[in-house]
mmCIF file of C-alpha atoms in Angstrom:
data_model
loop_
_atom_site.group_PDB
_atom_site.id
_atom_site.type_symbol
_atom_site.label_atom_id
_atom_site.label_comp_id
_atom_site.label_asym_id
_atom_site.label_seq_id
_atom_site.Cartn_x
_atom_site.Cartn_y
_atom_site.Cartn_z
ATOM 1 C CA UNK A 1 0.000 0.000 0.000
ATOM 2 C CA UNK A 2 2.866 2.357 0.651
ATOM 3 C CA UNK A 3 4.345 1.708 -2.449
ATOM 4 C CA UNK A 4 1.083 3.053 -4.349
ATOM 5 C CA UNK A 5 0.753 5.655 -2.481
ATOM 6 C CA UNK A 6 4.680 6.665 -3.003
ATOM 7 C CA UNK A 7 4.130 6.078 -7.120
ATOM 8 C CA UNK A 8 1.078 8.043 -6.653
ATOM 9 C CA UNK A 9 2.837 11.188 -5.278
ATOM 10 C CA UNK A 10 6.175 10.895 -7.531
ATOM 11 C CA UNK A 11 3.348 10.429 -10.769
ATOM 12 C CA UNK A 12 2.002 13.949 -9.524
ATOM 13 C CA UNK A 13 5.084 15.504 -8.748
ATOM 14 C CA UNK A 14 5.332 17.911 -11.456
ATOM 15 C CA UNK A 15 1.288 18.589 -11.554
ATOM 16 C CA UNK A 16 0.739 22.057 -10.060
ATOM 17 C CA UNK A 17 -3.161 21.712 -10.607
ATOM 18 C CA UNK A 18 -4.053 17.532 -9.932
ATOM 19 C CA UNK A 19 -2.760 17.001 -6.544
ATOM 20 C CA UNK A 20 -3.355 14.276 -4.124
ATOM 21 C CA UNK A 21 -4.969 17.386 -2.167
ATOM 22 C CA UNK A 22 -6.886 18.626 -4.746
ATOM 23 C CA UNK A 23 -8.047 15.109 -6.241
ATOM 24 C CA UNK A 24 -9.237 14.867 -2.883
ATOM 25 C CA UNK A 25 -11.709 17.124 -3.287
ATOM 26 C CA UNK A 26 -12.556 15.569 -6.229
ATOM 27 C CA UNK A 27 -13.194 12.243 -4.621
ATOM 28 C CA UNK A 28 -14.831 14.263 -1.478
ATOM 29 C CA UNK A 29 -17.447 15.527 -4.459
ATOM 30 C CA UNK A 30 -17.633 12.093 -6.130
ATOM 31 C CA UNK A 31 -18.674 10.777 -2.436
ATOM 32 C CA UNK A 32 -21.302 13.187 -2.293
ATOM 33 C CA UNK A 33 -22.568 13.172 -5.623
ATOM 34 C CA UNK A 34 -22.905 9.572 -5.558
ATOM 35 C CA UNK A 35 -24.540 9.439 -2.341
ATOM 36 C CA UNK A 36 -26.868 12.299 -3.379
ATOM 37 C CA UNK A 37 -28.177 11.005 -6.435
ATOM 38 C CA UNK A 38 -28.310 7.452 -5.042
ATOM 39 C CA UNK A 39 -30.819 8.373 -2.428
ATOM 40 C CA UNK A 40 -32.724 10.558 -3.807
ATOM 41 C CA UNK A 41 -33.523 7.656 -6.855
ATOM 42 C CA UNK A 42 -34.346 5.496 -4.909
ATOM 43 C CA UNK A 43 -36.307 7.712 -2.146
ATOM 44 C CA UNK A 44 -38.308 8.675 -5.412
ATOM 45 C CA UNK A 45 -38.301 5.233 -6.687
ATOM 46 C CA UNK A 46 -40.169 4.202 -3.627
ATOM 47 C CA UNK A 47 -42.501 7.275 -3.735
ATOM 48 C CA UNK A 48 -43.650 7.212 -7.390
ATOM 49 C CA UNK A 49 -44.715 3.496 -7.212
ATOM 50 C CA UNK A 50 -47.819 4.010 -4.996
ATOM 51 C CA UNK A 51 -48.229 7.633 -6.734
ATOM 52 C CA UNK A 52 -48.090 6.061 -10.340
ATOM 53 C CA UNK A 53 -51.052 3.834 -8.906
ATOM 54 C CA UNK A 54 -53.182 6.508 -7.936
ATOM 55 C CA UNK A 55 -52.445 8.515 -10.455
ATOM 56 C CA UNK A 56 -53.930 6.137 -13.107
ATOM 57 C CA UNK A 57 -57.128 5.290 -10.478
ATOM 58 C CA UNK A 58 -60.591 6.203 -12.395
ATOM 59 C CA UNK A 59 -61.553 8.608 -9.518
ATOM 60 C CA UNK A 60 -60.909 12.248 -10.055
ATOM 61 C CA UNK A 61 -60.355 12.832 -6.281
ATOM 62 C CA UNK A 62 -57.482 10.608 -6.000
ATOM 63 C CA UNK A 63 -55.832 11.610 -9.555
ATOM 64 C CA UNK A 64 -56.275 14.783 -9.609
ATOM 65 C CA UNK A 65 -54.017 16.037 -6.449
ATOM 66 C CA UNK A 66 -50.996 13.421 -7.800
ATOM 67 C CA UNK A 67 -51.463 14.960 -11.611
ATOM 68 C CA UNK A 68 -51.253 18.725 -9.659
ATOM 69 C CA UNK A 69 -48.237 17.757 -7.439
ATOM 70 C CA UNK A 70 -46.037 15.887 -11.112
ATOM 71 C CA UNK A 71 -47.601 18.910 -13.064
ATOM 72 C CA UNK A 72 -45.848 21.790 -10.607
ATOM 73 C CA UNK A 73 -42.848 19.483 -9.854
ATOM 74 C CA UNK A 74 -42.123 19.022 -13.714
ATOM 75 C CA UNK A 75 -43.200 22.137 -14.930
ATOM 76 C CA UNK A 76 -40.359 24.213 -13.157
ATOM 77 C CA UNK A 77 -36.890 23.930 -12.657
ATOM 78 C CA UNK A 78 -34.765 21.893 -10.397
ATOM 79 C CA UNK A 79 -32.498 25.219 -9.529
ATOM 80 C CA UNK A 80 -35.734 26.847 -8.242
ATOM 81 C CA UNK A 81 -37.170 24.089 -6.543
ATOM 82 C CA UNK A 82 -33.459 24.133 -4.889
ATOM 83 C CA UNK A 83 -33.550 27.697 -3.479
ATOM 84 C CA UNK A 84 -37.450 27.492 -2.800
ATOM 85 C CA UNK A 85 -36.724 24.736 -0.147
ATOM 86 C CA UNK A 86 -33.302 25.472 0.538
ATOM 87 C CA UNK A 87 -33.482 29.148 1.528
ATOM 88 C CA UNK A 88 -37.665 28.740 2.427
ATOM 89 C CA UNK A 89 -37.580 26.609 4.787
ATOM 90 C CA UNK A 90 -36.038 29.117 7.913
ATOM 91 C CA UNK A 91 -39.332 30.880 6.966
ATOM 92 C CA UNK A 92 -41.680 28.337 8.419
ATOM 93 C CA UNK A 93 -42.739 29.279 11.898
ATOM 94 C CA UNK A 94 -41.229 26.951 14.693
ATOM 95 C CA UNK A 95 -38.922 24.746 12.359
ATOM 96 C CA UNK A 96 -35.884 25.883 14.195
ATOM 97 C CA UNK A 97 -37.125 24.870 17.571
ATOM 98 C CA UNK A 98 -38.745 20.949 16.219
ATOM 99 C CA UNK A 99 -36.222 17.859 15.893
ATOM 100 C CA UNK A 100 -35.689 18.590 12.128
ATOM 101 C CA UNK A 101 -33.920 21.754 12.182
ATOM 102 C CA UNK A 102 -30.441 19.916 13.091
ATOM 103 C CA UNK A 103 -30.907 18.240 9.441
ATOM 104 C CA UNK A 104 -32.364 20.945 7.451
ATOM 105 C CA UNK A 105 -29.868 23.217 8.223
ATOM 106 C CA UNK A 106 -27.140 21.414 6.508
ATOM 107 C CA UNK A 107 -27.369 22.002 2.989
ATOM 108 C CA UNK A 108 -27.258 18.006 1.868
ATOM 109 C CA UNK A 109 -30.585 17.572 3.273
ATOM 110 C CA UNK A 110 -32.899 20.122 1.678
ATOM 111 C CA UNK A 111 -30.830 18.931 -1.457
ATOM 112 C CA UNK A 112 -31.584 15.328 -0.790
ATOM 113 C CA UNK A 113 -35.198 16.639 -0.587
ATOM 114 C CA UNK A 114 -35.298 18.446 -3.944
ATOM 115 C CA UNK A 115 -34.025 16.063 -5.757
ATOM 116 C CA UNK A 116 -36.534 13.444 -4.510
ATOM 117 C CA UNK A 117 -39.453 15.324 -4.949
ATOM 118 C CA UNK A 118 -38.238 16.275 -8.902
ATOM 119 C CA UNK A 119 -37.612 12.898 -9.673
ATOM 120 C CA UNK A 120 -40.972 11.327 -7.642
ATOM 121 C CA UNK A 121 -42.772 12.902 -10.138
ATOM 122 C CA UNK A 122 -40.782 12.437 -13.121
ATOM 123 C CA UNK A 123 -40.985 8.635 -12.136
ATOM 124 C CA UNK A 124 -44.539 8.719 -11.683
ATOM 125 C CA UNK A 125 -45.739 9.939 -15.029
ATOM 126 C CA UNK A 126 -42.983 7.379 -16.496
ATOM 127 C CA UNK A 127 -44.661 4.093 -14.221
ATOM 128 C CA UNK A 128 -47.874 5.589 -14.899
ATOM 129 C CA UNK A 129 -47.505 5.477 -18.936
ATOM 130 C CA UNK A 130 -45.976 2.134 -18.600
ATOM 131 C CA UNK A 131 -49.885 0.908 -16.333
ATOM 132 C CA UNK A 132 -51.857 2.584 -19.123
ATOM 133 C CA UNK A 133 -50.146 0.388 -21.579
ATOM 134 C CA UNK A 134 -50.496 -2.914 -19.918
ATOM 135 C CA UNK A 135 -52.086 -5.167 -22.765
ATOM 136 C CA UNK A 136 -55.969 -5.655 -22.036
ATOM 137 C CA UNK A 137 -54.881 -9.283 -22.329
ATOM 138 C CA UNK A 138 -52.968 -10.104 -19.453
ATOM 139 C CA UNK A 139 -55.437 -8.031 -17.376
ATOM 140 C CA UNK A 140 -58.415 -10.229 -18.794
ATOM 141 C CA UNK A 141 -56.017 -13.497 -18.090
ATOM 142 C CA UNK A 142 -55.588 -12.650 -14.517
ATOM 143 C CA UNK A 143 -59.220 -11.956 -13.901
ATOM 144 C CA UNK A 144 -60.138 -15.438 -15.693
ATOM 145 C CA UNK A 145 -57.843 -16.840 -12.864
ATOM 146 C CA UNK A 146 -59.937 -14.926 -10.214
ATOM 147 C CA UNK A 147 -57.149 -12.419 -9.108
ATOM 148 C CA UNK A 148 -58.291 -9.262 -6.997
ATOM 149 C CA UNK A 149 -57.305 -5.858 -8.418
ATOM 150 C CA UNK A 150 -54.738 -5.299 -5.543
ATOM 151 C CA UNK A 151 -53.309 -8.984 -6.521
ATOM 152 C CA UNK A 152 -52.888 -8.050 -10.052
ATOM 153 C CA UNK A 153 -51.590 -4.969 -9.494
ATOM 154 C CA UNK A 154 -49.090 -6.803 -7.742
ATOM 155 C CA UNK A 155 -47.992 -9.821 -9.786
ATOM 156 C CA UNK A 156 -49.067 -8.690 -13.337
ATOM 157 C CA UNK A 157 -49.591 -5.271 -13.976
ATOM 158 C CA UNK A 158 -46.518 -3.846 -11.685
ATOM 159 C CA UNK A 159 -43.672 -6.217 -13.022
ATOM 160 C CA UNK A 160 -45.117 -6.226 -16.921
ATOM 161 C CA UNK A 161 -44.962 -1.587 -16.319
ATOM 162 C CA UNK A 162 -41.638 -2.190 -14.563
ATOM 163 C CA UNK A 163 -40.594 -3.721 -17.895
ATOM 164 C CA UNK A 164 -41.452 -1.153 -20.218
ATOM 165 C CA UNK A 165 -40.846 1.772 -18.329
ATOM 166 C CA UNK A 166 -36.897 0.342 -17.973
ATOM 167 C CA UNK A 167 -35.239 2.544 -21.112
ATOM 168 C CA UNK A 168 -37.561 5.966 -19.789
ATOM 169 C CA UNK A 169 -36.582 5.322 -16.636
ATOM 170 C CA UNK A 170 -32.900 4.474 -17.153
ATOM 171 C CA UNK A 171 -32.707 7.758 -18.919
ATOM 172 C CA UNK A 172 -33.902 10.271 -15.921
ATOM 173 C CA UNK A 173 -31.119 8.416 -13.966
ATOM 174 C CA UNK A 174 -28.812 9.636 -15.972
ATOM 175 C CA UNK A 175 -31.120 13.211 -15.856
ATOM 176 C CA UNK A 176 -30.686 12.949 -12.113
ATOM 177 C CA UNK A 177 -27.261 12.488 -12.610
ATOM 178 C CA UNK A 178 -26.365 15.530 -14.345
ATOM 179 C CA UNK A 179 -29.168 17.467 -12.677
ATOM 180 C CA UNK A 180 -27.117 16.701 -9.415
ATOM 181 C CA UNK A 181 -24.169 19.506 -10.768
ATOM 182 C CA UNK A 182 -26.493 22.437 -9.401
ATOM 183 C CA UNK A 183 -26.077 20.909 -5.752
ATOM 184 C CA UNK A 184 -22.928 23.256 -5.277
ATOM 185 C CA UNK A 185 -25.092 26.356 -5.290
ATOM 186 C CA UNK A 186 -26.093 25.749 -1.927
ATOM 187 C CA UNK A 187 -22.361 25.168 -0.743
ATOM 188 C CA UNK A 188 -22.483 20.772 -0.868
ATOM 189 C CA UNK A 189 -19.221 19.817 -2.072
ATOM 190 C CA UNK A 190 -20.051 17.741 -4.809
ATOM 191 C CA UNK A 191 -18.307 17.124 -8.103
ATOM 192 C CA UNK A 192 -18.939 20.508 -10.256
ATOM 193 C CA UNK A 193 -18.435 22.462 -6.326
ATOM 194 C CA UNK A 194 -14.934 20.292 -6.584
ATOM 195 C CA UNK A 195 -14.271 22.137 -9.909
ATOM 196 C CA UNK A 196 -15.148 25.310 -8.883
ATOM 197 C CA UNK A 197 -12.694 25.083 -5.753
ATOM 198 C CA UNK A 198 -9.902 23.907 -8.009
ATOM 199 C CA UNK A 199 -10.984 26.577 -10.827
ATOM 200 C CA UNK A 200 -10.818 29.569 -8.016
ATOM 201 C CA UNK A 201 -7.240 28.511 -6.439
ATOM 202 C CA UNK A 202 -5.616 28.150 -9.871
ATOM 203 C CA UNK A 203 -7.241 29.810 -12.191
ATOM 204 C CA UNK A 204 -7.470 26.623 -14.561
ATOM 205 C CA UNK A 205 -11.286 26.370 -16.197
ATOM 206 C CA UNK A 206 -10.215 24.232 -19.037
ATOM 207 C CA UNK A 207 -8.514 21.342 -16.350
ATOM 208 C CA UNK A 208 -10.633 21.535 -13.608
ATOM 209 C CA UNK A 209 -13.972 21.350 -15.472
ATOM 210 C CA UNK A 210 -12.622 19.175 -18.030
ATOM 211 C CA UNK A 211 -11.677 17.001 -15.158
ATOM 212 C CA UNK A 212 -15.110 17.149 -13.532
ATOM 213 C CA UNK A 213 -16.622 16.496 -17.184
ATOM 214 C CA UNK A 214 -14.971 13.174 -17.691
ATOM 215 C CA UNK A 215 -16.020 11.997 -14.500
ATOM 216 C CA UNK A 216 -19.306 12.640 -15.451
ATOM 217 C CA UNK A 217 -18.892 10.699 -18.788
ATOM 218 C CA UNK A 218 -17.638 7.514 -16.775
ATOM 219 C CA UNK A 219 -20.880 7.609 -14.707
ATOM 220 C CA UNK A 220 -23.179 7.802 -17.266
ATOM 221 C CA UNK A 221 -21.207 5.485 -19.590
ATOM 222 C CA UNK A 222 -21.428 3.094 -16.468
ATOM 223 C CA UNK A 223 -25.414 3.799 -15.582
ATOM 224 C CA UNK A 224 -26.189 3.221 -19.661
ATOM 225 C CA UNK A 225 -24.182 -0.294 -19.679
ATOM 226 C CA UNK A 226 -26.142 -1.552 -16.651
ATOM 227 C CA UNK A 227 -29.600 -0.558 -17.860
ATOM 228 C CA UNK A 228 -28.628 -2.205 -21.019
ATOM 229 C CA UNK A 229 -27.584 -5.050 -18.929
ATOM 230 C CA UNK A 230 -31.261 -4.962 -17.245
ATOM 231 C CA UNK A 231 -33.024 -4.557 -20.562
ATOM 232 C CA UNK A 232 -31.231 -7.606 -21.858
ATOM 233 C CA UNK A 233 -32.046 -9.851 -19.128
ATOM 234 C CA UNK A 234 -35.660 -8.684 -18.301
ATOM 235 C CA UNK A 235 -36.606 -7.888 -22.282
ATOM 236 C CA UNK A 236 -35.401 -11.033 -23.490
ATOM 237 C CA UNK A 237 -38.508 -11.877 -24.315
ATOM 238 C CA UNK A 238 -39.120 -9.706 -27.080
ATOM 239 C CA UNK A 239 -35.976 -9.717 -29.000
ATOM 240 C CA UNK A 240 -36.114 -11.596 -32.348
ATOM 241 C CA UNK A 241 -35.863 -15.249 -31.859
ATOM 242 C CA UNK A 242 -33.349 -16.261 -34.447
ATOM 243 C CA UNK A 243 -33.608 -20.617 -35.966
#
């Protein structure tokens, strides 16, 4: 281990910009961007399942308020949503003095927030194109069989929109991803926050962004390969059967 670490520092010897200090930050931002956009998917991921549901229900009274909540939530943009609960919520009357203060004070939180909330209801139009689409034939299948609605929901209609709403939703990770470089505005130290130190103590756009960019090309080269691995394996079916 010490001999890495000794080739490390005699390969960045004569580098006056990539240091092991200032790749630090870099990995310090890759940390946080990672973790950031990690919960956040799957926070939403959990959220826009039972949404996605009622969103597609025949009653007005249950659709309605989830089509107002995905209409404001994709209709304006992350950066504002950002501030709004970022910078709004020391408005609220008594937040300071309840147990979540200690949490919404640090700026991860509100971010984590934000970014769940913008990609709940991305996620829940997505899963709820993917129900409307379910082929009247499976449905009529599992009623033949006797299934409930709830149980159908559950073993046929859920998996068979899971399916189809894989390449949609593949592509607002990657959305989330890149959507995740406006977390520096409200001081996290993620990946573009990482560039912006480096860019500010030496003056180097071109190497620190450039930097920040390829990093940002590995993740989403590494997302797209393992959705493509996922449509493989749970598309199968439809692919061209060859003799």
């Amino acid at each position: 281990m010490l001999d890495i670490s000794a080739w490390f520092n005699d390969l960045l010897a004569g580098n006056l910009i990539f240091t092991p200090t200032t790749l630090g930050y870099y990995w310090e931002g890759l940390v946080t961007t990672t973790q950031l956009v990690f919960l956040s998917l799957i926070a939403g991921l959990v959220l826009a399942v039972p949404l996605a549901i009622m969103r597609s229900s025949k009653h007005k009274w249950i659709s309605l308020p989830i089509y107002f909540y995905t209409y404001v939530f994709r209709g304006t943009p992350l950066l504002i949503q950002l501030y709004i609960i970022y910078y709004g919520v020391v408005f609220i009357d008594g937040i300071q003095e309840t147990f979540l203060w200690p949490l919404l004070r640090e700026a991860f939180y509100p971010a984590l927030l934000a970014f769940t909330l913008n990609t709940a209801a991305y996620t829940t139009e997505i899963f709820r194109g993917a129900i409307k689409t379910t082929s009247k034939g499976e449905i009529e299948a599992a009623r033949a069989y006797g299934m409930s609605d709830s149980l159908m929901m559950r073993r046929i209609i859920l998996p068979s929109a899971f399916r189809r709403a894989l390449p949609a939703y593949g592509n607002e990770v990657i959305f989330m991803l890149h959507a995740s470089a406006i977390a520096s505005v409200v001081t996290l130290m993620d990946l573009t926050g990482a560039a912006r130190f480096v860019y500010a103590r030496f003056y180097a756009p071109f190497e620190a962004f450039l930097f920040v960019a390829a990093i940002y090309l590995c993740l989403t080269f590494a997302i797209l390969y393992f959705f493509r691995f996922l449509e493989k394996k749970l598309l199968a079916h439809l692919r061209p059967q060859t003799n």
